[in-house]
mmCIF file of C-alpha atoms in Angstrom:
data_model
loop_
_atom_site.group_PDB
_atom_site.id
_atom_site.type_symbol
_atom_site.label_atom_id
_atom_site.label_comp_id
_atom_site.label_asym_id
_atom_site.label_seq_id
_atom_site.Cartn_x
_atom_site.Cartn_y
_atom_site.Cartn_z
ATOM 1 C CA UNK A 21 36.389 -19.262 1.581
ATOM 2 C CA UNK A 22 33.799 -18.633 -1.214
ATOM 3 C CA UNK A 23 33.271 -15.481 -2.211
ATOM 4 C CA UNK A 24 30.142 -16.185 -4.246
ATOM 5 C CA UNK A 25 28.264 -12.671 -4.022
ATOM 6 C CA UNK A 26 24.546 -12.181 -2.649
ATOM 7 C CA UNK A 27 22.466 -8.768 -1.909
ATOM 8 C CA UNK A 28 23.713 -7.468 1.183
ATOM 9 C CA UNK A 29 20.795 -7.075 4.109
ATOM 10 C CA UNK A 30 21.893 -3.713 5.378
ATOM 11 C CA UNK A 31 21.708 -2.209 1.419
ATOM 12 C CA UNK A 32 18.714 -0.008 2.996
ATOM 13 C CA UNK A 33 16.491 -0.593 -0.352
ATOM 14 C CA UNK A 34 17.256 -5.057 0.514
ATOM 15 C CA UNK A 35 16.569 -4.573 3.913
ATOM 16 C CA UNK A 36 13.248 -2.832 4.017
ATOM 17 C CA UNK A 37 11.912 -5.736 1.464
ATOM 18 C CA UNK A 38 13.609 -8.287 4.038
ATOM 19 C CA UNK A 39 11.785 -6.382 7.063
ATOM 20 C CA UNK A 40 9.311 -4.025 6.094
ATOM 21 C CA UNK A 41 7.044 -5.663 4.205
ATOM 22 C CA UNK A 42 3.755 -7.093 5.088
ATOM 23 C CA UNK A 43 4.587 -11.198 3.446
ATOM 24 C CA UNK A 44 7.895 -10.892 6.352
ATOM 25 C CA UNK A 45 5.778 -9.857 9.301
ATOM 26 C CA UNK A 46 6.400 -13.061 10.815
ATOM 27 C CA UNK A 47 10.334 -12.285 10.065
ATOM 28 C CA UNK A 48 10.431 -8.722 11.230
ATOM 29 C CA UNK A 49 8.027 -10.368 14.537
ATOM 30 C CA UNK A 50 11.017 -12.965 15.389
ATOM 31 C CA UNK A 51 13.683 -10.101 15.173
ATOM 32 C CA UNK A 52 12.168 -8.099 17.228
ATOM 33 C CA UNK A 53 11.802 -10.314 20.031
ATOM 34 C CA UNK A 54 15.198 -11.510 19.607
ATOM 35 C CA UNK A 55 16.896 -7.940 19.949
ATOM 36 C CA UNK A 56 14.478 -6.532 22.845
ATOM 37 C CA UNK A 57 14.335 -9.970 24.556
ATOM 38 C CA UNK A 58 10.626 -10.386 24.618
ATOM 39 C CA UNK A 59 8.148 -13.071 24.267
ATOM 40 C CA UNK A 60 6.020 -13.530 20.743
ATOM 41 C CA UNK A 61 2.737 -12.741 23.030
ATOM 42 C CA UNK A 62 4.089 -9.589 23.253
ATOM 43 C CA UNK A 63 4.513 -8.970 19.934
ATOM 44 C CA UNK A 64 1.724 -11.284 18.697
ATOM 45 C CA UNK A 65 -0.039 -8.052 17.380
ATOM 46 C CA UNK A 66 2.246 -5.491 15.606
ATOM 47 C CA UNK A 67 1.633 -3.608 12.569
ATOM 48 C CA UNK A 68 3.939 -1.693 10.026
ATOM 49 C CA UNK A 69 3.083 2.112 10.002
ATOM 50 C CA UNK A 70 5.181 3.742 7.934
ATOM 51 C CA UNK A 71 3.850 1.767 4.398
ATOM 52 C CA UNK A 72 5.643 4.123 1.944
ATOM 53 C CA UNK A 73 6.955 2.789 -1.385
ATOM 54 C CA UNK A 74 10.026 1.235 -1.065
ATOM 55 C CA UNK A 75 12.806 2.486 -3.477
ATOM 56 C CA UNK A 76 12.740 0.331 -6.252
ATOM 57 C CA UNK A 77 15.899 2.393 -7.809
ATOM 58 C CA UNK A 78 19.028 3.694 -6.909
ATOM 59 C CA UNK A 79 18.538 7.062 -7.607
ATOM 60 C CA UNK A 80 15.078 7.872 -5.887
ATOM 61 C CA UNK A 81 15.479 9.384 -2.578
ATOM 62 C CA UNK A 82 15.684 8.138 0.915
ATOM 63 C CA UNK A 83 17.764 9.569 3.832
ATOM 64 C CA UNK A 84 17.538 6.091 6.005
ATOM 65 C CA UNK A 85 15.317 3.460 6.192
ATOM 66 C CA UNK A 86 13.188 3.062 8.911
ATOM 67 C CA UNK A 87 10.559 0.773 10.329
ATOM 68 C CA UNK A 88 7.727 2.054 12.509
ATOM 69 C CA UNK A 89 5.436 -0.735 14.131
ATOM 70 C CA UNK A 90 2.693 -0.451 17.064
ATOM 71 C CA UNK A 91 2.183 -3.489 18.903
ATOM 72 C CA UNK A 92 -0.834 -4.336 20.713
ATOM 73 C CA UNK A 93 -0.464 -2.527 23.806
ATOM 74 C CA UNK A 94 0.154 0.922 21.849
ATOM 75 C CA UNK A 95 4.163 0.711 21.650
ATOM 76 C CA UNK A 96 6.168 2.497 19.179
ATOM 77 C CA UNK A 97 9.216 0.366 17.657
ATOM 78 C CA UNK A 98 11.398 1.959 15.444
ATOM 79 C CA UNK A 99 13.903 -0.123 13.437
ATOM 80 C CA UNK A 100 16.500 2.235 11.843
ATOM 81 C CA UNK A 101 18.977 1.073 9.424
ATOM 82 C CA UNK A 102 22.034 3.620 9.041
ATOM 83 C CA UNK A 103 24.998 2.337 7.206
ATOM 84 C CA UNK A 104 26.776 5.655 6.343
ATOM 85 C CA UNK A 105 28.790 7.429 9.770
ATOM 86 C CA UNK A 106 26.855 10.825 10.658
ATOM 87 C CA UNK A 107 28.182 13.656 12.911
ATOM 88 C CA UNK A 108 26.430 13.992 15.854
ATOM 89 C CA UNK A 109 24.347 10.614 15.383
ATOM 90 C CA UNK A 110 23.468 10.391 19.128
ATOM 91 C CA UNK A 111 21.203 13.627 18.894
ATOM 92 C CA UNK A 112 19.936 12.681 16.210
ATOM 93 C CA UNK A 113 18.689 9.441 17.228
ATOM 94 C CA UNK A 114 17.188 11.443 20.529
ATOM 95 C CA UNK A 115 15.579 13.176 18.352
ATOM 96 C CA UNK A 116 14.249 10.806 16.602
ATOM 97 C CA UNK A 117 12.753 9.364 19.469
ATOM 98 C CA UNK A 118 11.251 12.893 21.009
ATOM 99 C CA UNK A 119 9.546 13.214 17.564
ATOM 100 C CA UNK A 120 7.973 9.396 18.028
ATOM 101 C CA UNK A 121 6.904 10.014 21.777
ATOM 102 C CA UNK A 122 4.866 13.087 20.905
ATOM 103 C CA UNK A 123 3.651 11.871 17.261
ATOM 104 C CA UNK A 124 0.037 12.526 17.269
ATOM 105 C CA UNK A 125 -0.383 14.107 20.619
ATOM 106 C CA UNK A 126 -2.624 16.760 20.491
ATOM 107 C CA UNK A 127 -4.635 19.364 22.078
ATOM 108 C CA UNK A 128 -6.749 17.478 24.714
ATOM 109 C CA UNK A 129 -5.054 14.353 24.746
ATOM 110 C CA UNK A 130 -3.867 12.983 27.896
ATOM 111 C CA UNK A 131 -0.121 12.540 28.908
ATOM 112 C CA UNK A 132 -0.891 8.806 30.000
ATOM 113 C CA UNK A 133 -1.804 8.393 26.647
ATOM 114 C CA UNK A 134 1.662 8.880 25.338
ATOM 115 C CA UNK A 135 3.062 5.909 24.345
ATOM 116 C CA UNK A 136 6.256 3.537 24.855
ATOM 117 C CA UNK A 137 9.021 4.261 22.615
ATOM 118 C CA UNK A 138 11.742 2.007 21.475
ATOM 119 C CA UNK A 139 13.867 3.073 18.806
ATOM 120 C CA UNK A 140 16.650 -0.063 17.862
ATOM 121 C CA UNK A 141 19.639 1.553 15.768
ATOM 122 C CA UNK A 142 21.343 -1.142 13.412
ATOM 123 C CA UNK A 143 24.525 1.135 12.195
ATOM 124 C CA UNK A 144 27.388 -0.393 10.396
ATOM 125 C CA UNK A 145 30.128 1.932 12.008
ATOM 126 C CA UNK A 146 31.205 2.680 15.405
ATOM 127 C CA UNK A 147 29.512 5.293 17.800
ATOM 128 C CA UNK A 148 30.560 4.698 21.490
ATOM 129 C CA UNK A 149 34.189 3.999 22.345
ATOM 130 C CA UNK A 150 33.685 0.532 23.877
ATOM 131 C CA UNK A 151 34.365 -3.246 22.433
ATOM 132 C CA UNK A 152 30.788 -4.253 22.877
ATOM 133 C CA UNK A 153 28.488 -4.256 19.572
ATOM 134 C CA UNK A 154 25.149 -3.445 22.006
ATOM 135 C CA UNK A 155 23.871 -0.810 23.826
ATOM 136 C CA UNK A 156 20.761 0.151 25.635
ATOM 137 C CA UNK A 157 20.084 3.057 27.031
ATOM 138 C CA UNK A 158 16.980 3.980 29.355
ATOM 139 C CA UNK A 159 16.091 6.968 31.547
ATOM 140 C CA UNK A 160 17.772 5.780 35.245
ATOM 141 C CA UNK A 161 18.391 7.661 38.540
ATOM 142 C CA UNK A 162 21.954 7.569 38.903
ATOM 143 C CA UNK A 163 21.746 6.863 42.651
ATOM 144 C CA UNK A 164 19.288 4.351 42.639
ATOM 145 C CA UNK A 165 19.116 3.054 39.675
ATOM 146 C CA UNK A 166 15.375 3.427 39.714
ATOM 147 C CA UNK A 167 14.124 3.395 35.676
ATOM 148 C CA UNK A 168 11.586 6.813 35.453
ATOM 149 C CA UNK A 169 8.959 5.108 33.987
ATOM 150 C CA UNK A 170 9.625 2.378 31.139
ATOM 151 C CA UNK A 171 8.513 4.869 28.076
ATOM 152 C CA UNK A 172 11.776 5.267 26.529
ATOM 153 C CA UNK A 173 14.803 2.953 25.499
ATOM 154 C CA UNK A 174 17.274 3.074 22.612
ATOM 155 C CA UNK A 175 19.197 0.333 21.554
ATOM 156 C CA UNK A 176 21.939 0.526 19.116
ATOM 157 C CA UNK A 177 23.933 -2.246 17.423
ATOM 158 C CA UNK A 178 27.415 -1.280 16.038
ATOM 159 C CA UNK A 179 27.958 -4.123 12.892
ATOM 160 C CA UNK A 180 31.756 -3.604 12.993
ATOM 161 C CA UNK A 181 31.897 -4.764 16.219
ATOM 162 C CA UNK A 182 30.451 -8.254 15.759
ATOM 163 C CA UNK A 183 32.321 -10.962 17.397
ATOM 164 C CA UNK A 184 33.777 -13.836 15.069
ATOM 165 C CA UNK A 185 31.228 -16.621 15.530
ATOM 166 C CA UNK A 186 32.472 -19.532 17.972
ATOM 167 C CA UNK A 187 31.180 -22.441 19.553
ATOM 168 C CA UNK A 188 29.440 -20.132 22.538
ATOM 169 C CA UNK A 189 28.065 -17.836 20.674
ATOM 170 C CA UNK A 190 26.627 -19.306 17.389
ATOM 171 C CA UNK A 191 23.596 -20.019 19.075
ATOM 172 C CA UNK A 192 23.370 -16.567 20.582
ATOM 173 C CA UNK A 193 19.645 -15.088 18.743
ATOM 174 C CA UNK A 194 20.621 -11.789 18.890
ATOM 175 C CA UNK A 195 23.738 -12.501 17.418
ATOM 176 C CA UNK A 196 22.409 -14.639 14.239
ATOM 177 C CA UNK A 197 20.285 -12.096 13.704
ATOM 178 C CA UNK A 198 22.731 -9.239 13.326
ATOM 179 C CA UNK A 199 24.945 -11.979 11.184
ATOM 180 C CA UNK A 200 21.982 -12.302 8.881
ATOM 181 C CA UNK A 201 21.718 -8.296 8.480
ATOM 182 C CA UNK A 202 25.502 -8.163 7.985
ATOM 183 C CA UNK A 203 25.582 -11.181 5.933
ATOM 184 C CA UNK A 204 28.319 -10.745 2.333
ATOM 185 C CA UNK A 205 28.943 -14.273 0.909
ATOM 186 C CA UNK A 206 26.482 -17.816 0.261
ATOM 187 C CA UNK A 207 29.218 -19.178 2.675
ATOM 188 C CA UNK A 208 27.410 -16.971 5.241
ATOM 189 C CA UNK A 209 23.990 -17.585 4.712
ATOM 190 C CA UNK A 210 24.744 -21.161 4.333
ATOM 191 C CA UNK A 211 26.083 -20.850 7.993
ATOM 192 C CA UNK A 212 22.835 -19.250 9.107
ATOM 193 C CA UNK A 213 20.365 -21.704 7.356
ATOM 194 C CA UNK A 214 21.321 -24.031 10.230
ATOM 195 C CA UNK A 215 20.035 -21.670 12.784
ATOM 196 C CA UNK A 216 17.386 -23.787 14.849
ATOM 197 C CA UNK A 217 15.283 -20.045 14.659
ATOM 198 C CA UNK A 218 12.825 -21.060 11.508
ATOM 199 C CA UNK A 219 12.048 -17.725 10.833
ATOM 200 C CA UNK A 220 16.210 -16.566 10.033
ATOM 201 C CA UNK A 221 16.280 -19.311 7.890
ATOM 202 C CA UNK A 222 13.409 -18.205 6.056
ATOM 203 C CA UNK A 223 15.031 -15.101 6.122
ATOM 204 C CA UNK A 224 18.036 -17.015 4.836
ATOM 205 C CA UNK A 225 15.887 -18.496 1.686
ATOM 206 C CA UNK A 226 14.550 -14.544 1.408
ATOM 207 C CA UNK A 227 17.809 -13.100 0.437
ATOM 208 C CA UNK A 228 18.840 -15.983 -2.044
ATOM 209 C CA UNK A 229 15.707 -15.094 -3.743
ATOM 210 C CA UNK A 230 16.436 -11.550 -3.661
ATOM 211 C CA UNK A 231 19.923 -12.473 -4.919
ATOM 212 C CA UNK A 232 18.758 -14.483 -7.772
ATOM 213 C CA UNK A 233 16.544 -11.467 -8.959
ATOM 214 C CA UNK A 234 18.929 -9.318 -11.673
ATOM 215 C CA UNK A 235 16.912 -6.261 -11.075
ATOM 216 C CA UNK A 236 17.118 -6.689 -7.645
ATOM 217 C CA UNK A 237 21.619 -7.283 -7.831
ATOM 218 C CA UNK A 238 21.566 -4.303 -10.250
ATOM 219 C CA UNK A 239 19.319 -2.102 -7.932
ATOM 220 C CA UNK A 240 21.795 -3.478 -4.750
ATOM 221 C CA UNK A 241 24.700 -2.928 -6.622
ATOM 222 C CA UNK A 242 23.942 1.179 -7.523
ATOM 223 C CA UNK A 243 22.786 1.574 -3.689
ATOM 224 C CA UNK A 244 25.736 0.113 -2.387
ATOM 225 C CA UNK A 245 27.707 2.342 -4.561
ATOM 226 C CA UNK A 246 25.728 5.288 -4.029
ATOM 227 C CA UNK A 247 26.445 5.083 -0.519
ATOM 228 C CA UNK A 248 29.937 4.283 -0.929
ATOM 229 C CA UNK A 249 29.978 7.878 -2.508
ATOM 230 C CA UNK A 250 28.084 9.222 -0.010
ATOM 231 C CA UNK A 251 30.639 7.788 2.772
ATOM 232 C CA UNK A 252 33.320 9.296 0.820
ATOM 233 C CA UNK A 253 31.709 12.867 0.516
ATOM 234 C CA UNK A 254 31.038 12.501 4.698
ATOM 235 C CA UNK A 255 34.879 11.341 5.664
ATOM 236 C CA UNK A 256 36.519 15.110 5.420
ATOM 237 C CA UNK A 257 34.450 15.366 8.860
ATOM 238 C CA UNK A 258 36.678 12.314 10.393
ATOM 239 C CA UNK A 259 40.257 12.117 11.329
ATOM 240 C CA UNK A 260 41.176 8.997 8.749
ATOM 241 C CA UNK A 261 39.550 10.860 6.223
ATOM 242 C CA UNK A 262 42.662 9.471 3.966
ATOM 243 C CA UNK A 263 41.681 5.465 5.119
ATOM 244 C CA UNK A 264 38.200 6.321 4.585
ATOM 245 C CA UNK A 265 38.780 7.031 1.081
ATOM 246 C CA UNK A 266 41.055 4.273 0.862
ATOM 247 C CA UNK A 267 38.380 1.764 2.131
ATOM 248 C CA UNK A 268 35.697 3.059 -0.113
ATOM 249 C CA UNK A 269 37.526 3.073 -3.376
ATOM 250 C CA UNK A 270 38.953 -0.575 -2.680
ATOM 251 C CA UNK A 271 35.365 -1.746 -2.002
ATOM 252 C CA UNK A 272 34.528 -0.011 -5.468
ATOM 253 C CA UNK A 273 37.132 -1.785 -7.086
ATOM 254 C CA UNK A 274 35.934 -5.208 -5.424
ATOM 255 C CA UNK A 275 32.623 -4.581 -6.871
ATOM 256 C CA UNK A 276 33.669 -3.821 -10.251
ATOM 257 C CA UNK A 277 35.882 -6.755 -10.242
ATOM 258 C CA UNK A 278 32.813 -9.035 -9.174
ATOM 259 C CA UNK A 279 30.822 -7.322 -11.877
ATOM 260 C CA UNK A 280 33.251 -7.996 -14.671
ATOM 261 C CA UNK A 281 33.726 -11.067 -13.288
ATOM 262 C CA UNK A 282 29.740 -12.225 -13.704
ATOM 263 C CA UNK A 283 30.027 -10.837 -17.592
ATOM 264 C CA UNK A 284 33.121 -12.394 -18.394
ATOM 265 C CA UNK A 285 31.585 -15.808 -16.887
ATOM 266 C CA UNK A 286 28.057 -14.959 -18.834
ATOM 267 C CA UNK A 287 30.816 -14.628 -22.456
ATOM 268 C CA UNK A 288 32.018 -17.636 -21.400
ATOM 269 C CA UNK A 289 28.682 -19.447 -20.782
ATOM 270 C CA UNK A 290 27.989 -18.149 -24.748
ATOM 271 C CA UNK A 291 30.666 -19.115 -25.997
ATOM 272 C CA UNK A 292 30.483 -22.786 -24.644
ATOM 273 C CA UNK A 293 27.161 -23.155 -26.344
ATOM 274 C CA UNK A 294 28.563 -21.606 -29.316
ATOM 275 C CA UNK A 295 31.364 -24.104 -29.678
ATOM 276 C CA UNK A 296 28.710 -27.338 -28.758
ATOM 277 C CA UNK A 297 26.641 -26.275 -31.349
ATOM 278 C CA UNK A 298 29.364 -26.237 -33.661
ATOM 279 C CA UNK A 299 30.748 -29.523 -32.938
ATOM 280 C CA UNK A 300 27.233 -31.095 -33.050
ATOM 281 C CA UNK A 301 27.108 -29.552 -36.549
ATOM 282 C CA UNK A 302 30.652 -30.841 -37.535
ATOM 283 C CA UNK A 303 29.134 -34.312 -36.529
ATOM 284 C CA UNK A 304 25.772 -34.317 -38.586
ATOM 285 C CA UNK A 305 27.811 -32.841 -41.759
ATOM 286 C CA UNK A 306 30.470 -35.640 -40.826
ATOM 287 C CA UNK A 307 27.646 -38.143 -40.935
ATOM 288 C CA UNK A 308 25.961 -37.427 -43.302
ATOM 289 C CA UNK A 309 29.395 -37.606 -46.053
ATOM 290 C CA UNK A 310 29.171 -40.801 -44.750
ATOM 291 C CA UNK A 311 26.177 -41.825 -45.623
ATOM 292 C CA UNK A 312 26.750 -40.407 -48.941
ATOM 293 C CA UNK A 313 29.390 -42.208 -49.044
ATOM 294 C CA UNK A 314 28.509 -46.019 -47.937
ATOM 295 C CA UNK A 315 25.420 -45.009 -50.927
ATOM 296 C CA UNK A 316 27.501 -43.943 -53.896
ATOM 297 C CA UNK A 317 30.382 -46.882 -52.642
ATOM 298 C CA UNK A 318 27.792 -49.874 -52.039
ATOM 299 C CA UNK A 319 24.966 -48.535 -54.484
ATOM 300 C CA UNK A 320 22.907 -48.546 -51.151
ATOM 301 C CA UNK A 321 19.643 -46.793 -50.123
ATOM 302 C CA UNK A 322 19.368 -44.241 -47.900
ATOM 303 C CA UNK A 323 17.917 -46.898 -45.315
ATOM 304 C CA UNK A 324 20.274 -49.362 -45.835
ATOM 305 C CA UNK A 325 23.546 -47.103 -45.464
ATOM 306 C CA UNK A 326 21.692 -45.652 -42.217
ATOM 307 C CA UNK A 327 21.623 -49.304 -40.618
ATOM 308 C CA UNK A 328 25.240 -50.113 -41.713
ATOM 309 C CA UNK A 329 26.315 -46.868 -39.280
ATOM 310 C CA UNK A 330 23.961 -47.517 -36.839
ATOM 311 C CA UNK A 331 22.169 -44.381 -37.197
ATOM 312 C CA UNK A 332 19.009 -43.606 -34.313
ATOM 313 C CA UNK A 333 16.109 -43.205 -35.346
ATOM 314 C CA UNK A 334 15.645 -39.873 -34.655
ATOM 315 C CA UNK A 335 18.394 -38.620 -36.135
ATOM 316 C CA UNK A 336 17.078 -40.444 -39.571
ATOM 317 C CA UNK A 337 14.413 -38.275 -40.502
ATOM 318 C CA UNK A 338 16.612 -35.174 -39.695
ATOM 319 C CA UNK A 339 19.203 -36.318 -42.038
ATOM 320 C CA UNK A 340 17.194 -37.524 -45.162
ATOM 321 C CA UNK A 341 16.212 -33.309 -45.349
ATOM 322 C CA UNK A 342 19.872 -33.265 -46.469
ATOM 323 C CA UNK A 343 20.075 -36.762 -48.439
#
């Protein structure tokens, strides 16, 4: 399997320029609808909130990335990406939600007013103890399992849980989305460009332009690395603190290796040229001794020597600054 590199989606700073910007509404639109199982109608309307500068470094600051949309009926969707594990990430994502509900409510506003709340939780590590990647939870009565009233659901998609794509679930939309987010290798995206959804495979041609970009590989690369770091700082709170390490410094040493890797094949691209352009100048000094040559031999001119080794034409004029 090819292991030609790309940007990785869920690098927060690639995926809020995948998502979050205004030029992928239409991308962000068809995700949406995939993961909460709604009809574009519904979502014909939406508009990002939180318009913030995206990181363009892997040093500035950001504790998660986040996307905050209303749609036309005055929902709140929240799109959080978290790849590193946190302690007590269930509260925090209830949180997160309480502080959405009530955002803006103020004195004199009324409580029918408040609006729907859906926060959707892509994390790349696992939270509940169960084999399925989804989750949605809702406020039910246990008894009846009457919903309260429809203002509140949070979904959450656990990446390490991913099924290996087969035959009955390729076409699953859900599923090729997550794929695209979790996406590592060309041989991936190359998998995903044959989605009949139009909008991942523009999402598709998105990250190989994002992957052609240096800035944008460099910028990846220190992210990824930061949060490697970050994930290593965070394991003494787990129980395979010791495998923790383990994975992140073998991940390190993967992306090294595909960094020297891309300069030693750069060397080697300069050093190609390097040895054509000295064989192409081997061959002019090589012809033109033989011009010299069939001249001083023959008592030729310059013209006539030319013809007898069936030099082209516009090699002639080059080699008569030498002649």
């Amino acid at each position: 399997m090819s292991k030609k590199e790309i940007v990785k989606p869920k690098i927060d700073i690639v995926f809020k320029k995948l998502f979050g910007v205004s030029e992928n509404l239409h991308i962000l639109r068809a995700f949406l609808c995939a993961v909460l199982d709604m009809d574009k109608e519904m979502l014909e309307e939406i508009v990002i909130e939180n318009n913030e500068i995206i990181p363009d470094f892997a040093d500035e600051k950001t504790g998660r990335v986040d996307i905050k949309v209303t749609t036309r009926d005055k929902k709140t969707i929240n799109v959080e990406l978290q790849s590193a594990w946190y302690k007590n990430y269930k509260e925090r994502s209830l949180f997160y939600w309480a502080k959405l509900f009530t955002y803006g409510f103020k004195k004199g506003c009324k409580y029918g007013e408040l609006p729907g709340t859906i926060c959707i939780n892509i994390i790349d590590f696992s939270l509940f103890d169960c084999k399925e990647y989804d989750s949605c939870f809702t406020l039910l009565e246990r008894r009846r399992n009457e919903e309260y009233n429809g203002s509140m659901a949070l979904y959450f998609f656990e990446l390490n849980k991913l099924p290996q794509a087969t035959a009955e679930n390729r076409s699953d939309p859900v599923l090729q989305w997550l794929r695209l987010i979790d996406a590592e290798s060309e041989d991936e995206l190359k998998m995903l460009e044959k989605s009949e959804i139009p909008e991942i495979r523009d999402a598709v041609s998105t990250v190989r332009f994002f992957s052609k970009d240096e800035q944008m590989r460099i910028n990846a690369f220190e992210r990824e690395m930061a949060l490697l770091d970050r994930l290593a700082e965070q394991a003494e709170y787990r129980d395979d603190v010791n495998q923790a390490r383990e994975e992140v410094k073998r991940a390190k040493a993967e992306a090294e290796k595909a960094r020297e890797e891309t300069e030693k094949a750069r060397e080697e691209t300069e050093k190609a040229k390097e040895e054509t352009e000295k064989v192409k100048a081997e061959a002019e000094k090589e012809a033109i001794n033989s011009i010299t040559a069939l001249m001083e031999k023959m008592n030729l001119t310059v013209d006539e020597a030319m013809d007898i080794l069936d030099i082209s034409a516009n090699k002639r004029e080059e080699y008569r600054k030498f002649l």
